[in-house]
mmCIF file of C-alpha atoms in Angstrom:
data_model
loop_
_atom_site.group_PDB
_atom_site.id
_atom_site.type_symbol
_atom_site.label_atom_id
_atom_site.label_comp_id
_atom_site.label_asym_id
_atom_site.label_seq_id
_atom_site.Cartn_x
_atom_site.Cartn_y
_atom_site.Cartn_z
ATOM 1 C CA UNK A 1 61.610 30.884 -5.421
ATOM 2 C CA UNK A 2 60.089 31.283 -8.892
ATOM 3 C CA UNK A 3 56.747 29.547 -8.437
ATOM 4 C CA UNK A 4 54.415 30.396 -5.561
ATOM 5 C CA UNK A 5 51.318 28.801 -4.113
ATOM 6 C CA UNK A 6 48.742 31.540 -4.811
ATOM 7 C CA UNK A 7 45.374 32.064 -3.189
ATOM 8 C CA UNK A 8 43.924 33.449 -6.447
ATOM 9 C CA UNK A 9 43.074 36.844 -5.006
ATOM 10 C CA UNK A 10 46.288 38.841 -5.241
ATOM 11 C CA UNK A 11 46.756 40.604 -8.599
ATOM 12 C CA UNK A 12 49.632 42.771 -7.399
ATOM 13 C CA UNK A 13 52.388 40.198 -7.880
ATOM 14 C CA UNK A 14 53.179 37.157 -9.973
ATOM 15 C CA UNK A 15 55.542 34.232 -10.294
ATOM 16 C CA UNK A 16 59.142 34.969 -11.224
ATOM 17 C CA UNK A 17 61.576 33.430 -13.717
ATOM 18 C CA UNK A 18 65.081 34.350 -12.537
ATOM 19 C CA UNK A 19 65.342 33.240 -8.914
ATOM 20 C CA UNK A 20 66.144 29.562 -9.450
ATOM 21 C CA UNK A 21 68.702 30.649 -12.068
ATOM 22 C CA UNK A 22 70.256 32.869 -9.387
ATOM 23 C CA UNK A 23 70.567 29.988 -6.947
ATOM 24 C CA UNK A 24 72.022 27.547 -9.475
ATOM 25 C CA UNK A 25 74.547 30.164 -10.602
ATOM 26 C CA UNK A 26 75.561 30.861 -6.998
ATOM 27 C CA UNK A 27 76.047 27.145 -6.366
ATOM 28 C CA UNK A 28 78.407 26.835 -9.356
ATOM 29 C CA UNK A 29 80.475 29.818 -8.197
ATOM 30 C CA UNK A 30 80.736 28.471 -4.641
ATOM 31 C CA UNK A 31 82.052 25.125 -5.903
ATOM 32 C CA UNK A 32 84.298 26.389 -8.716
ATOM 33 C CA UNK A 33 85.818 29.490 -7.125
ATOM 34 C CA UNK A 34 85.570 28.929 -3.390
ATOM 35 C CA UNK A 35 85.990 25.180 -2.929
ATOM 36 C CA UNK A 36 82.581 24.359 -1.453
ATOM 37 C CA UNK A 37 81.624 20.687 -1.728
ATOM 38 C CA UNK A 38 78.233 19.373 -2.865
ATOM 39 C CA UNK A 39 77.455 18.259 0.679
ATOM 40 C CA UNK A 40 78.119 21.782 1.976
ATOM 41 C CA UNK A 41 75.316 23.352 -0.032
ATOM 42 C CA UNK A 42 71.600 23.042 0.674
ATOM 43 C CA UNK A 43 69.423 24.458 -2.108
ATOM 44 C CA UNK A 44 65.696 25.015 -1.547
ATOM 45 C CA UNK A 45 63.645 25.963 -4.622
ATOM 46 C CA UNK A 46 59.934 26.660 -5.124
ATOM 47 C CA UNK A 47 57.768 24.219 -3.106
ATOM 48 C CA UNK A 48 60.743 23.220 -0.951
ATOM 49 C CA UNK A 49 61.102 26.805 0.272
ATOM 50 C CA UNK A 50 58.097 26.960 2.551
ATOM 51 C CA UNK A 51 58.164 29.111 5.665
ATOM 52 C CA UNK A 52 58.786 26.049 7.789
ATOM 53 C CA UNK A 53 61.322 24.668 5.312
ATOM 54 C CA UNK A 54 63.449 27.816 5.429
ATOM 55 C CA UNK A 55 63.429 28.074 9.228
ATOM 56 C CA UNK A 56 64.182 24.402 9.833
ATOM 57 C CA UNK A 57 66.880 24.270 7.139
ATOM 58 C CA UNK A 58 68.571 27.363 8.543
ATOM 59 C CA UNK A 59 68.636 25.670 11.930
ATOM 60 C CA UNK A 60 69.603 22.145 10.827
ATOM 61 C CA UNK A 61 72.064 22.931 8.019
ATOM 62 C CA UNK A 62 73.626 26.179 9.237
ATOM 63 C CA UNK A 63 73.281 26.651 12.990
ATOM 64 C CA UNK A 64 73.643 23.000 13.995
ATOM 65 C CA UNK A 65 76.626 22.336 11.730
ATOM 66 C CA UNK A 66 78.560 25.571 12.319
ATOM 67 C CA UNK A 67 81.829 25.644 14.232
ATOM 68 C CA UNK A 68 84.222 28.415 15.167
ATOM 69 C CA UNK A 69 85.827 28.702 11.723
ATOM 70 C CA UNK A 70 82.860 27.696 9.556
ATOM 71 C CA UNK A 71 82.291 29.968 6.566
ATOM 72 C CA UNK A 72 78.520 30.394 6.217
ATOM 73 C CA UNK A 73 76.461 31.870 3.377
ATOM 74 C CA UNK A 74 72.692 32.433 3.376
ATOM 75 C CA UNK A 75 71.352 33.616 -0.012
ATOM 76 C CA UNK A 76 67.694 34.412 -0.781
ATOM 77 C CA UNK A 77 66.265 35.177 -4.232
ATOM 78 C CA UNK A 78 62.508 35.687 -4.505
ATOM 79 C CA UNK A 79 59.675 38.061 -3.775
ATOM 80 C CA UNK A 80 60.084 40.492 -0.912
ATOM 81 C CA UNK A 81 57.301 42.331 0.861
ATOM 82 C CA UNK A 82 56.352 44.101 4.085
ATOM 83 C CA UNK A 83 53.841 43.346 6.802
ATOM 84 C CA UNK A 84 52.683 45.359 9.831
ATOM 85 C CA UNK A 85 55.122 45.116 12.714
ATOM 86 C CA UNK A 86 53.561 43.230 15.589
ATOM 87 C CA UNK A 87 55.802 44.546 18.355
ATOM 88 C CA UNK A 88 53.580 47.515 19.180
ATOM 89 C CA UNK A 89 56.620 49.796 19.314
ATOM 90 C CA UNK A 90 55.893 52.822 17.135
ATOM 91 C CA UNK A 91 59.489 53.567 16.118
ATOM 92 C CA UNK A 92 60.727 49.973 15.828
ATOM 93 C CA UNK A 93 60.373 49.632 12.049
ATOM 94 C CA UNK A 94 60.328 52.142 9.180
ATOM 95 C CA UNK A 95 56.692 53.038 8.454
ATOM 96 C CA UNK A 96 55.701 50.492 11.089
ATOM 97 C CA UNK A 97 56.324 47.466 8.861
ATOM 98 C CA UNK A 98 58.600 44.438 9.000
ATOM 99 C CA UNK A 99 60.550 43.599 5.839
ATOM 100 C CA UNK A 100 59.814 40.036 4.744
ATOM 101 C CA UNK A 101 60.584 37.179 2.365
ATOM 102 C CA UNK A 102 57.526 35.732 0.622
ATOM 103 C CA UNK A 103 57.944 31.981 1.081
ATOM 104 C CA UNK A 104 56.329 29.414 -1.232
ATOM 105 C CA UNK A 105 53.283 29.120 1.037
ATOM 106 C CA UNK A 106 53.166 32.654 2.472
ATOM 107 C CA UNK A 107 49.978 33.581 0.629
ATOM 108 C CA UNK A 108 48.575 30.125 -0.042
ATOM 109 C CA UNK A 109 44.885 29.330 -0.367
ATOM 110 C CA UNK A 110 43.168 28.984 2.962
ATOM 111 C CA UNK A 111 45.917 30.779 4.838
ATOM 112 C CA UNK A 112 43.703 33.814 5.284
ATOM 113 C CA UNK A 113 46.602 36.078 6.127
ATOM 114 C CA UNK A 114 50.213 36.911 5.369
ATOM 115 C CA UNK A 115 52.592 34.187 6.483
ATOM 116 C CA UNK A 116 55.861 35.755 5.352
ATOM 117 C CA UNK A 117 59.280 35.038 6.862
ATOM 118 C CA UNK A 118 60.014 38.245 8.754
ATOM 119 C CA UNK A 119 63.122 40.253 9.538
ATOM 120 C CA UNK A 120 62.604 39.381 13.223
ATOM 121 C CA UNK A 121 62.868 35.672 12.432
ATOM 122 C CA UNK A 122 65.979 36.181 10.318
ATOM 123 C CA UNK A 123 67.613 38.317 13.011
ATOM 124 C CA UNK A 124 66.861 35.709 15.679
ATOM 125 C CA UNK A 125 68.386 32.908 13.590
ATOM 126 C CA UNK A 126 71.400 35.034 12.655
ATOM 127 C CA UNK A 127 72.035 35.865 16.299
ATOM 128 C CA UNK A 128 72.080 32.170 17.198
ATOM 129 C CA UNK A 129 74.412 31.418 14.286
ATOM 130 C CA UNK A 130 76.777 34.254 15.205
ATOM 131 C CA UNK A 131 77.144 32.648 18.617
ATOM 132 C CA UNK A 132 78.974 29.802 16.858
ATOM 133 C CA UNK A 133 80.890 31.542 14.039
ATOM 134 C CA UNK A 134 81.804 35.091 13.082
ATOM 135 C CA UNK A 135 82.118 34.174 9.390
ATOM 136 C CA UNK A 136 78.590 34.805 8.089
ATOM 137 C CA UNK A 137 77.537 36.417 4.809
ATOM 138 C CA UNK A 138 73.871 37.160 4.062
ATOM 139 C CA UNK A 139 72.794 38.014 0.492
ATOM 140 C CA UNK A 140 69.202 39.039 -0.232
ATOM 141 C CA UNK A 141 67.917 39.641 -3.761
ATOM 142 C CA UNK A 142 64.325 40.700 -3.237
ATOM 143 C CA UNK A 143 62.373 43.916 -2.968
ATOM 144 C CA UNK A 144 62.665 45.757 0.356
ATOM 145 C CA UNK A 145 65.614 43.486 1.184
ATOM 146 C CA UNK A 146 67.710 46.225 2.772
ATOM 147 C CA UNK A 147 65.398 45.921 5.760
ATOM 148 C CA UNK A 148 65.728 42.214 6.454
ATOM 149 C CA UNK A 149 69.011 42.080 8.643
ATOM 150 C CA UNK A 150 60.420 41.658 -6.633
ATOM 151 C CA UNK A 151 54.690 43.665 -10.151
ATOM 152 C CA UNK A 152 53.302 44.552 -13.498
ATOM 153 C CA UNK A 153 53.944 42.494 -16.614
ATOM 154 C CA UNK A 154 55.988 45.200 -18.276
ATOM 155 C CA UNK A 155 58.703 44.818 -15.641
ATOM 156 C CA UNK A 156 60.030 41.960 -13.633
ATOM 157 C CA UNK A 157 60.151 43.317 -10.132
ATOM 158 C CA UNK A 158 60.535 41.043 -7.138
ATOM 159 C CA UNK A 159 57.823 42.820 -5.139
ATOM 160 C CA UNK A 160 54.722 41.279 -3.595
ATOM 161 C CA UNK A 161 51.742 43.216 -2.332
ATOM 162 C CA UNK A 162 52.168 44.209 1.296
ATOM 163 C CA UNK A 163 50.621 41.904 3.863
ATOM 164 C CA UNK A 164 47.724 43.172 5.920
ATOM 165 C CA UNK A 165 48.342 41.410 9.216
ATOM 166 C CA UNK A 166 51.241 40.956 11.596
ATOM 167 C CA UNK A 167 52.955 37.632 12.039
ATOM 168 C CA UNK A 168 52.952 36.423 15.631
ATOM 169 C CA UNK A 169 55.017 33.906 17.549
ATOM 170 C CA UNK A 170 51.943 31.652 17.643
ATOM 171 C CA UNK A 171 52.078 31.390 13.838
ATOM 172 C CA UNK A 172 55.495 29.763 13.897
ATOM 173 C CA UNK A 173 55.489 27.906 17.208
ATOM 174 C CA UNK A 174 54.926 24.525 15.548
ATOM 175 C CA UNK A 175 58.299 24.601 13.769
ATOM 176 C CA UNK A 176 60.423 27.265 15.465
ATOM 177 C CA UNK A 177 63.530 25.697 17.139
ATOM 178 C CA UNK A 178 62.756 25.642 20.849
ATOM 179 C CA UNK A 179 66.278 26.590 21.952
ATOM 180 C CA UNK A 180 66.488 29.663 19.670
ATOM 181 C CA UNK A 181 65.108 32.814 21.349
ATOM 182 C CA UNK A 182 62.643 34.637 19.087
ATOM 183 C CA UNK A 183 63.643 38.287 19.384
ATOM 184 C CA UNK A 184 60.859 40.743 18.580
ATOM 185 C CA UNK A 185 61.601 44.433 18.048
ATOM 186 C CA UNK A 186 62.395 46.085 21.366
ATOM 187 C CA UNK A 187 64.099 43.048 22.894
ATOM 188 C CA UNK A 188 67.239 44.347 24.615
ATOM 189 C CA UNK A 189 69.247 41.388 23.291
ATOM 190 C CA UNK A 190 68.969 42.925 19.814
ATOM 191 C CA UNK A 191 71.150 45.819 20.945
ATOM 192 C CA UNK A 192 74.268 43.641 21.048
ATOM 193 C CA UNK A 193 76.193 43.986 17.740
ATOM 194 C CA UNK A 194 76.701 40.895 15.594
ATOM 195 C CA UNK A 195 79.576 39.908 13.327
ATOM 196 C CA UNK A 196 78.157 39.310 9.848
ATOM 197 C CA UNK A 197 77.961 40.993 6.443
ATOM 198 C CA UNK A 198 74.703 41.692 4.612
ATOM 199 C CA UNK A 199 74.540 42.663 0.938
ATOM 200 C CA UNK A 200 71.028 43.536 -0.222
ATOM 201 C CA UNK A 201 69.712 44.183 -3.728
ATOM 202 C CA UNK A 202 68.051 47.423 -2.640
ATOM 203 C CA UNK A 203 66.904 49.485 0.329
ATOM 204 C CA UNK A 204 63.863 48.643 2.443
ATOM 205 C CA UNK A 205 61.642 50.900 0.306
ATOM 206 C CA UNK A 206 63.005 50.007 -3.154
ATOM 207 C CA UNK A 207 62.298 47.217 -5.622
ATOM 208 C CA UNK A 208 64.761 44.639 -6.949
ATOM 209 C CA UNK A 209 64.658 43.971 -10.674
ATOM 210 C CA UNK A 210 65.412 41.051 -12.966
ATOM 211 C CA UNK A 211 67.448 41.279 -16.182
ATOM 212 C CA UNK A 212 67.600 39.191 -19.345
ATOM 213 C CA UNK A 213 70.998 37.801 -20.313
ATOM 214 C CA UNK A 214 72.065 35.818 -23.391
ATOM 215 C CA UNK A 215 74.230 32.802 -22.689
ATOM 216 C CA UNK A 216 77.004 31.410 -24.891
ATOM 217 C CA UNK A 217 74.424 29.543 -26.988
ATOM 218 C CA UNK A 218 72.319 32.646 -27.587
ATOM 219 C CA UNK A 219 69.559 31.569 -25.196
ATOM 220 C CA UNK A 220 67.912 34.312 -23.138
ATOM 221 C CA UNK A 221 67.769 33.680 -19.407
ATOM 222 C CA UNK A 222 66.616 35.839 -16.520
ATOM 223 C CA UNK A 223 68.467 36.559 -13.300
ATOM 224 C CA UNK A 224 68.130 38.985 -10.463
ATOM 225 C CA UNK A 225 70.173 42.011 -11.537
ATOM 226 C CA UNK A 226 72.109 42.104 -8.278
ATOM 227 C CA UNK A 227 72.628 38.329 -8.204
ATOM 228 C CA UNK A 228 73.918 38.255 -11.784
ATOM 229 C CA UNK A 229 76.447 41.037 -11.331
ATOM 230 C CA UNK A 230 77.471 39.838 -7.870
ATOM 231 C CA UNK A 231 78.193 36.273 -9.000
ATOM 232 C CA UNK A 232 80.014 37.659 -12.043
ATOM 233 C CA UNK A 233 82.181 39.770 -9.758
ATOM 234 C CA UNK A 234 82.801 36.859 -7.380
ATOM 235 C CA UNK A 235 84.077 34.754 -10.285
ATOM 236 C CA UNK A 236 86.658 37.346 -11.273
ATOM 237 C CA UNK A 237 87.562 39.380 -8.184
ATOM 238 C CA UNK A 238 91.212 39.278 -7.081
ATOM 239 C CA UNK A 239 92.154 37.860 -3.712
ATOM 240 C CA UNK A 240 91.948 40.492 -0.996
ATOM 241 C CA UNK A 241 88.897 42.297 -2.373
ATOM 242 C CA UNK A 242 86.794 43.739 0.440
ATOM 243 C CA UNK A 243 83.032 43.492 0.720
ATOM 244 C CA UNK A 244 82.925 47.276 0.402
ATOM 245 C CA UNK A 245 84.728 47.164 -2.952
ATOM 246 C CA UNK A 246 82.566 44.270 -4.105
ATOM 247 C CA UNK A 247 79.289 45.985 -3.193
ATOM 248 C CA UNK A 248 80.382 49.260 -4.794
ATOM 249 C CA UNK A 249 81.271 47.555 -8.080
ATOM 250 C CA UNK A 250 78.017 45.589 -8.195
ATOM 251 C CA UNK A 251 75.972 48.609 -7.139
ATOM 252 C CA UNK A 252 77.300 50.687 -10.010
ATOM 253 C CA UNK A 253 76.485 47.946 -12.512
ATOM 254 C CA UNK A 254 72.949 47.461 -11.193
ATOM 255 C CA UNK A 255 72.323 51.186 -11.017
ATOM 256 C CA UNK A 256 73.374 51.606 -14.662
ATOM 257 C CA UNK A 257 70.385 49.407 -15.616
ATOM 258 C CA UNK A 258 67.905 50.364 -12.900
ATOM 259 C CA UNK A 259 68.334 53.884 -11.586
ATOM 260 C CA UNK A 260 65.974 53.405 -8.668
ATOM 261 C CA UNK A 261 67.707 50.303 -7.316
ATOM 262 C CA UNK A 262 70.591 50.880 -4.939
ATOM 263 C CA UNK A 263 72.596 47.939 -3.613
ATOM 264 C CA UNK A 264 73.121 48.092 0.158
ATOM 265 C CA UNK A 265 75.934 46.688 2.319
ATOM 266 C CA UNK A 266 76.353 46.615 6.086
ATOM 267 C CA UNK A 267 78.472 44.910 8.709
ATOM 268 C CA UNK A 268 82.202 44.247 8.523
ATOM 269 C CA UNK A 269 82.464 45.304 4.901
#
């Protein structure tokens, strides 16, 4: 998501320029290197990537279509933020806040509150998907993204001002898939380990940056730093490379540009 529906009151974040480039680059790599077909890939950009659009697409395109041996990738590039955790459990989230994705309409005019896609929603959808396949990779290139399993004009950080209110089940009831349990923090079902890999641009308290890159024609384009180096590595990595090796290589490259950004990896790496 580059362009957001603003409410005109938030001066702590702005539209981005590199996220759609990230997604288009990822799509090319999936088709050229890994044999994905056009029909396999669903790409939501800008106004398509509403809160409802992301949830329903995750359900319809990933969960509903997955089988035992389906290889699944969920990749998010856009603003990340944090909102107060609504579970009421003091130790459930670091500093008492959920990590979130800022969807196209998260802070839209008339919303009156934060309407971000939360880590609880993502976990609930991932759990349902893992019930069908154990081949799931999640990539998140946004600020605070280490907590979900970019600011000032001088930089291009994928960070949005923190939300002031919790998101509740009532907020999403109109489009949440009825057969998918929504698991809030503290739900005992969240204690069961899941089989997936998550690579995040940074930790839950760090910011994810964008970089400028010249293409073969000398044109300057922006990408998420992690997304650029990760897709570059995916194009060239030898067969048999582990997620651990991949994340380490990309992390070193990102860290050479942005010292305060540390790529994270978890799961079966």
